[in-house]
Amino acid sequence: MKFPTPVFDANASGGKNLGDLPEWDLTDLYPSPDSDELKRDMVWLEKECASFAADYEGKLADLDAEGLLNAVQRYEEIDIIAGRIMSYAGLRYYQITTDSDRAKFMADCQDKITDFTTPLVFYGLEFNRLEDDHLAGLLDANADLARYKPVFDRMRAMKPHQLSDELEKFLHDQSAVGAAAWNRLFDETMAALEFEVNGETLSLEATLNLLTEQDRAKREAANHALAKVFKENIKLFSRVHNTLAKEKAIEDRWRNMPTPQTGRHLSNHVEAEVVEALRNAVVAAYPRLSHRYYALKAKWLALDKMQVWDRNAPLPMESDRIVDWEEATNTVMDAYAGFDPKMAEIAKPFFTDGWIDAPVKPGKAPGAFAHPTVTSVHPYVMLNYLGKPRDVMTLAHELGHGVHQVLAAEQGELLSSTPLTLAETASVFGEMLTFRKMLEGAKSQEERKVLLANKVEDMINTVVRQIAFYDFECKLHAARAEGELTPDDINALWMSVQAESLGPVFEFAEGYETFWSYIPHFVHSPFYVYAYAFGDGLVNALYAVYEEGDPDFRKKYFDMLRAGGSKHHKELLAPFGLDASDPAFWDKGLSMIEGFIDELEAMEG
């Protein structure tokens, strides 16, 4: 039993006078934490889990096709109710992570649901013991059951890594005090951190935002404030990473996972060779992408050497104007409608019905995400909107996730969930549509240059930076297998990938070695990060097909989003004439970034 949880996207950034920012209305999930509806669902869930186990444990192999379909649909309904409760508890918590009542409510819900669903552990284990021929016969006999084949295929991919029923139940029971507890410690610690910058006390989000300020002294001051606080807490962050990596290694060993990355590849329904081809293509392209772009940027900033606080600096000619919420909304909605009015129509309720939580508030979780909740409700988008142009792109990104999640919900709970590698498709495509719309409206060569440079930086952050993150994680887990890692050990691993990916124009001031500590993906979802690069490369290739004028592109695109998790990436990309297992596929995506850098270099004359 898995509950829907958000994965945080890149950090948002900042400003003031933003207009009327929307906040979540969570009543579509439950009216309140003590509502009769929530109590009713808790009672139903406990009873139905026990009833499901009584009806089916030890009996799955004896079911005919109709009986197995009934079991699957009952399991799906349990998944919906458990997911609804945890979505509500989790979203309330992320609104104010420092509120101990909200934290307790979420923890209590998690504990109860873990207890209720423990009797269900048999289901996946017993299902995987069904003979292949027997299952194939059942699928042939019932078309409604055959619809769930992609779910069954993913379940059975774990067959070689399955433990005994007793051990699986133990792991399920102790999960709330394992990785989930360390995740919560990390989240609460991060939300409570305070940074002193020029006499002002700021949150992590607001301090990171200063790294995109025009004033170089402000950026440097923010960098030093971050480094100081990270260093003060580095032992705790090292303990979190050491423990999670060790816990993962123990479970991987018991499950006979050949590498620390295998579990992620299995859950993403992607082959290790495809990820390796992506990783190698990006690393080989570092000199043509990040090294070349940052050399250009150093020239624009009139610097011989760049410091890390210059990486996301605006260009000298860039306006520091604030984009209010109304303008951001119109920009993104116009771009979506320009692609297809249907896309804007799907996006509209996010703005009108309390599906977006935009303002920065004390204790609110940093970053941004789109949470699918459950297919019987709708997604919710969280932002920390502070009015920078990059925040408009973050809105376009998260709204893309939301549109994807709405369309995929048509598949039903078990088939709607998209593997992480494909989950970034609609979000990155939404960003590309918004960028192209803004580029079309550029009123001068200078404005075009700023837009292009910002897009290249976003793509470098999405592709180069995330593959560097992936390499860091690979090194971290490999090193942890040899023994406990000191903070200095982890710092050294971090720096080994930073210099390689950013290039020779950078110097790394003291303190930057600790900046691995605030990246939530390493804690929440090990090896998640390559999904960003996968998504960006995939969308660049998709967008090239769109620009070539395929008359059926829109229909194929919506079909792809509607498919959710019901098809493998090969099936989804085939209608577009694309194949991610072809190493040349990734070079095609990377060449789009190169093309933008070519144009920027040409502007230099």
Coordinates of C-alpha atoms in Angstrom, one line a residue, residues 38-582:
L38 CA -13.0 11.7 8.0
K39 CA -14.0 9.6 11.0
R40 CA -16.4 7.6 8.8
D41 CA -13.6 6.9 6.3
M42 CA -11.2 5.8 9.1
V43 CA -13.7 3.4 10.5
W44 CA -14.5 2.0 7.0
L45 CA -10.8 1.6 6.2
E46 CA -10.0 -0.4 9.3
K47 CA -13.0 -2.6 8.7
E48 CA -12.5 -3.1 4.9
C49 CA -8.7 -3.9 5.3
A50 CA -9.6 -6.6 7.8
S51 CA -12.5 -7.9 5.7
F52 CA -10.3 -7.9 2.5
A53 CA -7.6 -10.0 4.3
A54 CA -10.3 -12.4 5.6
D55 CA -11.8 -12.8 2.2
Y56 CA -8.7 -13.3 0.1
E57 CA -5.6 -14.2 2.1
G58 CA -4.4 -17.7 1.0
K59 CA -7.1 -17.8 -1.7
L60 CA -5.9 -15.6 -4.6
A61 CA -4.7 -18.6 -6.6
D62 CA -8.2 -20.2 -6.4
L63 CA -10.0 -17.1 -7.8
D64 CA -11.5 -17.1 -11.3
A65 CA -11.1 -14.0 -13.5
E66 CA -14.2 -12.3 -12.1
G67 CA -13.2 -13.1 -8.5
L68 CA -9.7 -11.6 -9.1
L69 CA -11.2 -8.5 -10.7
N70 CA -13.4 -8.0 -7.7
A71 CA -10.3 -8.3 -5.4
V72 CA -8.4 -5.8 -7.5
Q73 CA -11.2 -3.3 -7.4
R74 CA -11.7 -3.6 -3.7
Y75 CA -8.0 -3.0 -3.2
E76 CA -8.2 0.0 -5.4
E77 CA -11.0 1.5 -3.3
I78 CA -8.9 0.9 -0.1
D79 CA -6.1 2.7 -1.9
I80 CA -8.4 5.7 -2.7
I81 CA -9.6 6.1 0.9
A82 CA -6.2 5.7 2.5
G83 CA -4.7 8.1 -0.1
R84 CA -7.4 10.7 0.5
I85 CA -6.8 10.7 4.3
M86 CA -3.1 11.0 3.9
S87 CA -3.3 13.6 1.2
Y88 CA -5.4 15.8 3.5
A89 CA -3.2 15.3 6.5
G90 CA 0.0 15.9 4.4
L91 CA -1.2 19.0 2.6
R92 CA -2.4 20.6 6.0
Y93 CA 1.1 19.8 7.4
Y94 CA 2.9 21.3 4.4
Q95 CA 1.0 24.5 4.9
I96 CA 2.5 25.0 8.3
T97 CA 5.2 22.4 9.1
T98 CA 6.1 24.1 12.4
D99 CA 2.5 23.6 13.8
S100 CA 2.8 20.7 16.2
D101 CA -0.9 19.9 16.1
R102 CA -0.7 19.5 12.3
A103 CA 2.4 17.4 12.6
K104 CA 0.7 15.2 15.3
F105 CA -2.4 14.8 13.2
M106 CA -0.4 13.7 10.2
A107 CA 1.7 11.3 12.3
D108 CA -1.4 9.8 13.9
C109 CA -3.1 9.3 10.6
Q110 CA 0.0 7.6 9.2
D111 CA 0.3 5.3 12.3
K112 CA -3.4 4.3 12.0
I113 CA -3.3 3.6 8.3
T114 CA -0.1 1.7 8.6
D115 CA -1.7 -0.5 11.2
F116 CA -5.0 -0.9 9.2
T117 CA -3.1 -1.8 6.0
T118 CA -0.6 -4.3 7.5
P119 CA -3.1 -7.2 6.9
L120 CA -2.9 -6.3 3.1
V121 CA 0.8 -7.1 2.8
F122 CA -0.1 -10.6 1.7
Y123 CA -1.9 -9.3 -1.5
G124 CA 1.2 -8.3 -3.5
L125 CA 3.2 -11.3 -2.2
E126 CA 0.6 -13.8 -3.0
F127 CA -0.2 -12.2 -6.4
N128 CA 3.4 -12.6 -7.4
R129 CA 3.3 -16.3 -6.6
L130 CA 0.6 -16.8 -9.2
E131 CA 1.9 -18.9 -12.1
D132 CA 2.5 -16.9 -15.3
D133 CA 0.3 -19.1 -17.4
H134 CA -2.5 -19.1 -14.9
L135 CA -2.5 -15.3 -14.7
A136 CA -2.3 -15.0 -18.5
G137 CA -5.4 -17.2 -18.8
L138 CA -7.3 -15.0 -16.4
L139 CA -6.4 -11.9 -18.3
D140 CA -7.5 -13.5 -21.6
A141 CA -10.8 -14.4 -20.0
N142 CA -11.8 -10.9 -18.7
A143 CA -11.1 -7.6 -20.6
D144 CA -11.8 -5.5 -17.4
L145 CA -9.2 -7.5 -15.5
A146 CA -6.7 -7.2 -18.5
R147 CA -6.9 -3.4 -18.2
Y148 CA -4.8 -3.7 -15.0
K149 CA -2.0 -5.6 -16.7
P150 CA 0.5 -2.7 -16.5
V151 CA -0.1 -2.6 -12.7
F152 CA 0.4 -6.4 -12.5
D153 CA 3.6 -6.1 -14.6
R154 CA 5.1 -3.5 -12.3
M155 CA 4.1 -5.7 -9.2
R156 CA 5.7 -8.8 -10.8
A157 CA 8.9 -6.9 -11.7
M158 CA 9.5 -6.9 -7.9
K159 CA 9.1 -10.7 -7.8
P160 CA 12.8 -11.5 -7.7
H161 CA 13.2 -9.0 -4.8
Q162 CA 10.3 -10.2 -2.7
L163 CA 10.9 -11.3 0.9
S164 CA 9.0 -13.7 3.1
D165 CA 5.4 -12.7 4.1
E166 CA 6.6 -12.2 7.7
L167 CA 9.5 -10.0 6.8
E168 CA 7.4 -7.9 4.4
K169 CA 4.8 -7.3 7.2
F170 CA 7.6 -6.3 9.6
L171 CA 9.0 -3.8 7.1
H172 CA 5.5 -2.4 6.5
D173 CA 4.9 -2.1 10.3
Q174 CA 8.2 -0.3 11.1
S175 CA 8.1 2.1 8.1
A176 CA 6.6 4.9 10.2
V177 CA 9.7 4.9 12.5
G178 CA 12.2 4.3 9.7
A179 CA 12.7 6.5 6.6
A180 CA 9.4 8.4 7.2
A181 CA 10.6 9.5 10.6
W182 CA 14.0 10.7 9.2
N183 CA 12.1 12.5 6.4
R184 CA 10.0 14.3 8.9
L185 CA 13.0 15.3 11.0
F186 CA 14.6 16.7 7.9
D187 CA 11.5 18.7 6.9
E188 CA 10.9 20.1 10.3
T189 CA 14.5 21.1 10.8
M190 CA 14.7 22.8 7.4
A191 CA 11.4 24.7 8.0
A192 CA 12.6 26.0 11.3
L193 CA 16.1 27.2 10.2
E194 CA 16.7 30.9 10.3
F195 CA 19.4 32.9 8.4
E196 CA 20.8 36.3 9.4
V197 CA 21.4 38.4 6.2
N198 CA 22.5 42.0 6.7
G199 CA 20.7 42.2 10.1
E200 CA 17.5 40.6 8.8
T201 CA 16.3 37.1 9.9
L202 CA 15.0 35.1 7.0
S203 CA 13.7 31.6 6.2
L204 CA 15.5 29.2 3.9
E205 CA 13.2 30.1 1.0
A206 CA 13.7 33.9 1.3
T207 CA 17.5 33.4 1.7
L208 CA 17.8 31.2 -1.4
N209 CA 15.8 33.9 -3.2
L210 CA 18.5 36.4 -2.5
L211 CA 20.9 34.3 -4.7
T212 CA 18.9 35.7 -7.7
E213 CA 19.3 39.4 -6.7
Q214 CA 21.0 41.9 -9.0
D215 CA 23.1 43.2 -6.1
R216 CA 26.2 40.9 -5.9
A217 CA 26.9 41.9 -2.3
K218 CA 23.4 40.7 -1.3
R219 CA 24.0 37.4 -3.1
E220 CA 27.3 36.9 -1.4
A221 CA 25.8 37.8 2.0
A222 CA 23.0 35.2 1.5
N223 CA 25.5 32.6 0.4
H224 CA 27.6 33.1 3.6
A225 CA 24.4 33.0 5.8
L226 CA 23.4 29.7 4.2
A227 CA 26.9 28.2 4.6
K228 CA 27.0 29.3 8.3
V229 CA 23.7 27.7 9.2
F230 CA 24.3 24.6 7.2
K231 CA 27.7 24.1 8.9
E232 CA 26.1 24.6 12.3
N233 CA 23.6 21.8 11.5
I234 CA 25.9 19.6 9.4
K235 CA 26.2 16.8 11.9
L236 CA 22.4 16.4 12.0
F237 CA 22.2 16.4 8.2
S238 CA 25.1 13.9 8.0
R239 CA 23.3 11.6 10.5
V240 CA 20.1 11.8 8.4
H241 CA 21.9 10.9 5.2
N242 CA 24.1 8.2 6.8
T243 CA 21.1 6.5 8.4
L244 CA 18.9 6.6 5.3
A245 CA 21.6 5.3 3.0
K246 CA 22.4 2.5 5.5
E247 CA 18.8 1.6 5.9
K248 CA 18.4 1.5 2.1
A249 CA 21.5 -0.6 1.7
I250 CA 20.2 -3.2 4.3
E251 CA 16.8 -3.5 2.6
D252 CA 18.5 -3.6 -0.9
R253 CA 20.7 -6.4 0.3
W254 CA 17.8 -8.5 1.7
R255 CA 15.9 -7.9 -1.6
N256 CA 18.9 -8.8 -3.7
M257 CA 18.9 -5.5 -5.5
P258 CA 22.1 -5.4 -7.6
T259 CA 22.6 -1.7 -7.2
P260 CA 21.3 1.1 -4.9
Q261 CA 19.6 2.6 -8.1
T262 CA 17.8 -0.6 -9.1
G263 CA 14.7 0.1 -6.9
R264 CA 14.2 3.5 -8.4
H265 CA 14.6 2.2 -12.0
L266 CA 12.0 -0.6 -11.2
S267 CA 9.5 1.9 -9.8
N268 CA 10.1 4.2 -12.8
H269 CA 9.6 1.3 -15.2
V270 CA 12.8 2.3 -17.0
E271 CA 15.8 0.2 -17.9
A272 CA 19.2 0.9 -16.2
E273 CA 20.8 1.1 -19.6
V274 CA 18.5 3.9 -20.6
V275 CA 19.3 6.0 -17.5
E276 CA 23.0 5.2 -18.1
A277 CA 22.8 6.4 -21.7
L278 CA 21.1 9.6 -20.5
R279 CA 23.7 10.2 -17.7
N280 CA 26.6 9.6 -20.1
A281 CA 25.2 11.9 -22.8
V282 CA 24.8 14.7 -20.3
V283 CA 28.2 14.3 -18.7
A284 CA 29.8 14.2 -22.2
A285 CA 27.9 17.4 -23.0
Y286 CA 29.1 19.4 -19.9
P287 CA 31.8 21.3 -21.9
R288 CA 29.3 22.1 -24.7
L289 CA 26.5 23.2 -22.3
S290 CA 27.3 24.5 -18.8
H291 CA 31.0 25.2 -19.3
R292 CA 30.3 27.2 -22.4
Y293 CA 27.3 29.0 -21.1
Y294 CA 28.9 30.0 -17.8
A295 CA 32.0 31.3 -19.6
L296 CA 29.5 33.6 -21.5
K297 CA 27.8 34.6 -18.3
A298 CA 31.1 35.5 -16.6
K299 CA 31.7 37.9 -19.6
W300 CA 28.3 39.5 -19.2
L301 CA 28.9 40.0 -15.5
A302 CA 32.4 41.3 -16.2
L303 CA 34.0 38.7 -14.0
D304 CA 37.2 36.7 -14.7
K305 CA 36.0 34.0 -12.3
M306 CA 32.5 33.3 -11.0
Q307 CA 31.6 32.4 -7.5
V308 CA 28.7 30.0 -6.7
W309 CA 26.6 33.0 -5.7
D310 CA 26.8 34.2 -9.3
R311 CA 25.4 31.0 -10.8
N312 CA 21.8 32.1 -10.7
A313 CA 22.5 35.9 -10.8
P314 CA 20.3 37.9 -13.2
L315 CA 22.0 39.4 -16.2
P316 CA 23.1 43.0 -15.8
M317 CA 20.6 44.2 -18.4
E318 CA 17.8 42.2 -16.8
S319 CA 14.9 44.0 -15.3
D320 CA 14.3 43.3 -11.6
R321 CA 10.6 44.1 -11.9
I322 CA 8.1 42.1 -9.9
V323 CA 5.5 40.0 -11.8
D324 CA 2.2 40.2 -10.0
W325 CA -0.1 37.2 -9.7
E326 CA -2.6 38.4 -12.3
E327 CA 0.2 38.8 -14.9
A328 CA 1.7 35.4 -14.1
T329 CA -1.7 33.7 -14.4
N330 CA -2.5 35.4 -17.7
T331 CA 1.0 34.6 -19.2
V332 CA 0.7 30.9 -18.4
M333 CA -2.9 30.5 -19.3
D334 CA -2.4 32.3 -22.6
A335 CA 0.5 30.0 -23.4
Y336 CA -1.5 26.9 -22.5
A337 CA -4.5 28.2 -24.6
G338 CA -2.2 29.0 -27.5
F339 CA -1.3 25.3 -27.6
D340 CA -4.8 24.1 -27.2
P341 CA -7.8 25.8 -25.5
K342 CA -8.6 22.4 -23.8
M343 CA -5.3 22.7 -21.9
A344 CA -6.3 26.1 -20.5
E345 CA -9.8 24.8 -19.7
I346 CA -8.3 21.9 -17.6
A347 CA -6.0 24.4 -15.8
K348 CA -8.7 27.0 -15.0
P349 CA -10.1 25.4 -11.7
F350 CA -6.6 25.5 -10.2
F351 CA -6.9 29.3 -10.1
T352 CA -10.6 29.6 -9.3
D353 CA -11.4 26.8 -7.0
G354 CA -8.6 26.8 -4.3
W355 CA -6.3 24.3 -5.9
I356 CA -3.2 26.5 -5.6
D357 CA -1.5 27.7 -2.5
A358 CA 0.8 30.5 -3.6
P359 CA 2.0 32.8 -0.8
V360 CA 5.1 32.4 1.3
K361 CA 4.1 32.0 4.9
P362 CA 6.0 31.2 8.1
G363 CA 6.5 27.5 8.5
K364 CA 5.3 26.7 5.1
A365 CA 7.3 24.0 3.3
P366 CA 9.8 25.4 0.9
G367 CA 9.9 24.9 -2.9
A368 CA 7.0 23.8 -5.1
F369 CA 5.0 20.7 -5.9
A370 CA 1.9 19.3 -7.5
H371 CA 0.2 16.6 -5.4
P372 CA -2.2 14.3 -7.3
T373 CA -4.1 13.4 -4.1
V374 CA -6.5 10.7 -5.4
T375 CA -8.4 10.2 -8.7
S376 CA -11.8 10.8 -7.0
V377 CA -10.8 14.4 -6.0
H378 CA -8.2 16.6 -7.9
P379 CA -4.6 17.7 -7.6
Y380 CA -3.3 20.6 -5.5
V381 CA -0.4 22.8 -6.4
M382 CA 1.9 24.4 -3.9
L383 CA 4.1 27.4 -4.7
N384 CA 6.2 29.9 -2.8
Y385 CA 5.4 32.8 -5.2
L386 CA 7.4 35.9 -4.8
G387 CA 7.2 37.5 -8.2
K388 CA 10.4 36.8 -10.1
P389 CA 10.1 35.8 -13.8
R390 CA 11.4 32.3 -12.7
D391 CA 8.4 32.0 -10.5
V392 CA 6.2 32.3 -13.6
M393 CA 8.1 29.4 -15.0
T394 CA 7.6 27.5 -11.7
L395 CA 3.8 28.1 -12.0
A396 CA 3.9 26.9 -15.6
H397 CA 5.8 23.8 -14.5
E398 CA 3.6 22.8 -11.6
L399 CA 0.4 23.6 -13.5
G400 CA 1.7 21.2 -16.2
H401 CA 1.9 18.5 -13.5
G402 CA -1.6 19.4 -12.4
V403 CA -3.1 19.1 -16.0
H404 CA -1.3 15.8 -16.4
Q405 CA -2.7 14.5 -13.1
V406 CA -6.2 15.6 -14.0
L407 CA -6.1 13.8 -17.4
A408 CA -4.4 10.6 -16.0
A409 CA -7.1 10.4 -13.3
E410 CA -9.4 9.0 -16.0
Q411 CA -7.4 5.7 -15.7
G412 CA -8.5 5.1 -12.1
E413 CA -6.4 5.0 -9.0
L414 CA -4.1 2.1 -9.8
L415 CA -3.3 3.0 -13.4
S416 CA -3.1 6.8 -13.1
S417 CA 0.2 7.1 -11.4
T418 CA 2.9 8.0 -13.9
P419 CA 6.5 6.8 -13.4
L420 CA 8.8 9.7 -12.4
T421 CA 10.6 9.6 -15.7
L422 CA 7.4 10.5 -17.5
A423 CA 5.9 12.6 -14.6
E424 CA 8.0 15.6 -15.7
T425 CA 6.8 15.5 -19.3
A426 CA 3.8 17.8 -19.0
S427 CA 5.4 20.1 -16.5
V428 CA 8.5 20.7 -18.7
F429 CA 6.3 21.0 -21.8
G430 CA 4.2 23.6 -20.0
E431 CA 7.4 25.6 -19.2
M432 CA 8.5 25.3 -22.9
L433 CA 5.1 26.6 -24.1
T434 CA 5.3 29.5 -21.7
F435 CA 8.9 30.3 -22.6
R436 CA 8.1 30.3 -26.4
K437 CA 5.1 32.6 -25.8
M438 CA 7.3 35.0 -23.9
L439 CA 10.0 34.8 -26.5
E440 CA 7.5 35.6 -29.3
G441 CA 6.5 38.7 -27.4
A442 CA 10.0 40.0 -26.8
K443 CA 10.1 43.7 -27.8
S444 CA 13.9 44.0 -28.2
Q445 CA 17.0 42.0 -28.9
E446 CA 18.0 42.6 -25.3
E447 CA 14.8 41.2 -23.9
R448 CA 15.2 38.2 -26.2
K449 CA 18.7 37.7 -24.9
V450 CA 17.5 37.8 -21.3
L451 CA 14.7 35.3 -22.0
L452 CA 17.1 32.9 -23.8
A453 CA 19.7 33.1 -21.1
N454 CA 17.1 32.4 -18.4
K455 CA 15.8 29.4 -20.4
V456 CA 19.3 28.1 -20.8
E457 CA 19.9 28.4 -17.1
D458 CA 16.7 26.7 -16.3
M459 CA 17.6 23.8 -18.7
I460 CA 21.1 23.6 -17.2
N461 CA 19.6 23.5 -13.7
T462 CA 17.2 20.8 -14.9
V463 CA 19.6 18.7 -16.9
V464 CA 23.3 19.3 -15.9
R465 CA 22.6 20.1 -12.2
Q466 CA 20.3 17.1 -11.7
I467 CA 22.7 14.7 -13.4
A468 CA 25.4 16.1 -11.2
F469 CA 23.1 15.5 -8.2
Y470 CA 22.5 11.9 -9.5
D471 CA 26.3 11.3 -9.6
F472 CA 26.6 12.7 -6.1
E473 CA 24.0 10.3 -4.8
C474 CA 25.6 7.4 -6.6
K475 CA 29.0 8.3 -5.0
L476 CA 27.3 8.8 -1.6
H477 CA 25.6 5.4 -1.5
A478 CA 28.7 3.6 -2.8
A479 CA 30.9 5.3 -0.2
R480 CA 28.4 4.6 2.6
A481 CA 28.6 0.9 1.7
E482 CA 32.2 1.1 2.8
G483 CA 31.4 2.6 6.2
E484 CA 30.1 5.6 8.1
L485 CA 30.7 9.0 6.4
T486 CA 31.9 12.0 8.2
P487 CA 30.5 15.5 7.2
D488 CA 33.9 16.1 5.5
D489 CA 33.5 12.9 3.5
I490 CA 30.1 13.9 2.2
N491 CA 31.3 17.5 1.5
A492 CA 34.2 16.1 -0.6
L493 CA 31.8 13.9 -2.7
W494 CA 29.6 17.0 -3.3
M495 CA 32.5 19.1 -4.4
S496 CA 33.8 16.4 -6.8
V497 CA 30.7 16.7 -8.9
Q498 CA 30.3 20.4 -8.7
A499 CA 33.6 21.4 -10.3
E500 CA 33.1 18.8 -13.1
S501 CA 29.6 20.0 -14.0
L502 CA 29.9 23.8 -13.6
G503 CA 33.3 24.1 -15.3
P504 CA 36.6 26.0 -15.0
V505 CA 35.1 29.5 -14.8
F506 CA 33.9 28.8 -11.2
E507 CA 35.7 29.3 -7.9
F508 CA 34.1 27.7 -4.9
A509 CA 34.2 29.8 -1.7
E510 CA 34.6 28.1 1.6
G511 CA 31.2 26.9 2.9
Y512 CA 29.7 25.7 -0.4
E513 CA 30.8 22.2 0.4
T514 CA 27.8 21.9 2.7
F515 CA 25.1 22.8 0.2
W516 CA 24.2 19.2 -0.4
S517 CA 22.4 19.3 3.0
Y518 CA 19.3 21.3 1.9
I519 CA 18.4 19.3 -1.2
P520 CA 15.1 17.5 -0.2
H521 CA 15.2 14.9 -3.1
F522 CA 18.2 13.1 -1.6
V523 CA 16.2 12.6 1.6
H524 CA 12.6 12.1 0.3
S525 CA 13.3 10.1 -2.9
P526 CA 16.8 8.7 -3.5
F527 CA 17.8 8.9 -7.2
Y528 CA 14.7 10.8 -8.1
V529 CA 16.7 13.6 -9.7
Y530 CA 17.5 11.9 -13.0
A531 CA 13.8 12.1 -13.8
Y532 CA 14.2 15.9 -14.3
A533 CA 16.9 15.4 -17.0
F534 CA 14.9 12.5 -18.5
G535 CA 11.8 14.8 -18.7
D536 CA 13.7 17.7 -20.1
G537 CA 15.4 15.6 -22.8
L538 CA 12.1 13.9 -23.6
V539 CA 10.2 17.2 -23.9
N540 CA 13.0 18.8 -26.1
A541 CA 12.6 15.8 -28.5
L542 CA 8.8 16.0 -28.3
Y543 CA 8.8 19.8 -28.9
A544 CA 11.0 19.3 -32.0
V545 CA 8.2 17.0 -33.4
Y546 CA 5.6 19.6 -32.5
E547 CA 7.6 22.3 -34.4
E548 CA 8.0 20.1 -37.4
G549 CA 4.2 20.4 -37.7
D550 CA 2.8 17.0 -37.1
P551 CA -0.9 17.7 -37.7
D552 CA -2.0 15.1 -35.1
F553 CA 0.5 16.2 -32.4
R554 CA -2.1 17.7 -30.0
K555 CA -4.3 14.6 -30.0
K556 CA -1.2 12.3 -29.5
Y557 CA 0.0 14.6 -26.7
F558 CA -3.3 14.5 -24.8
D559 CA -3.5 10.7 -25.4
M560 CA 0.0 10.4 -23.8
L561 CA -1.0 12.4 -20.7
R562 CA -4.3 10.5 -20.4
A563 CA -2.4 7.2 -20.4
G564 CA -1.0 7.9 -16.9
G565 CA 0.9 4.8 -15.8
S566 CA -0.9 2.5 -18.2
K567 CA 1.9 2.3 -20.8
H568 CA 5.6 1.9 -20.9
H569 CA 7.7 4.9 -22.2
K570 CA 8.4 3.0 -25.5
E571 CA 4.6 2.7 -26.2
L572 CA 4.0 6.3 -25.2
L573 CA 6.8 7.7 -27.5
A574 CA 6.3 5.5 -30.5
P575 CA 3.4 7.6 -32.0
F576 CA 5.8 10.5 -32.1
G577 CA 8.6 8.4 -33.8
L578 CA 10.8 8.6 -30.7
D579 CA 12.6 6.0 -28.7
A580 CA 14.4 6.8 -25.4
S581 CA 16.4 3.6 -25.5
D582 CA 18.3 5.0 -28.5

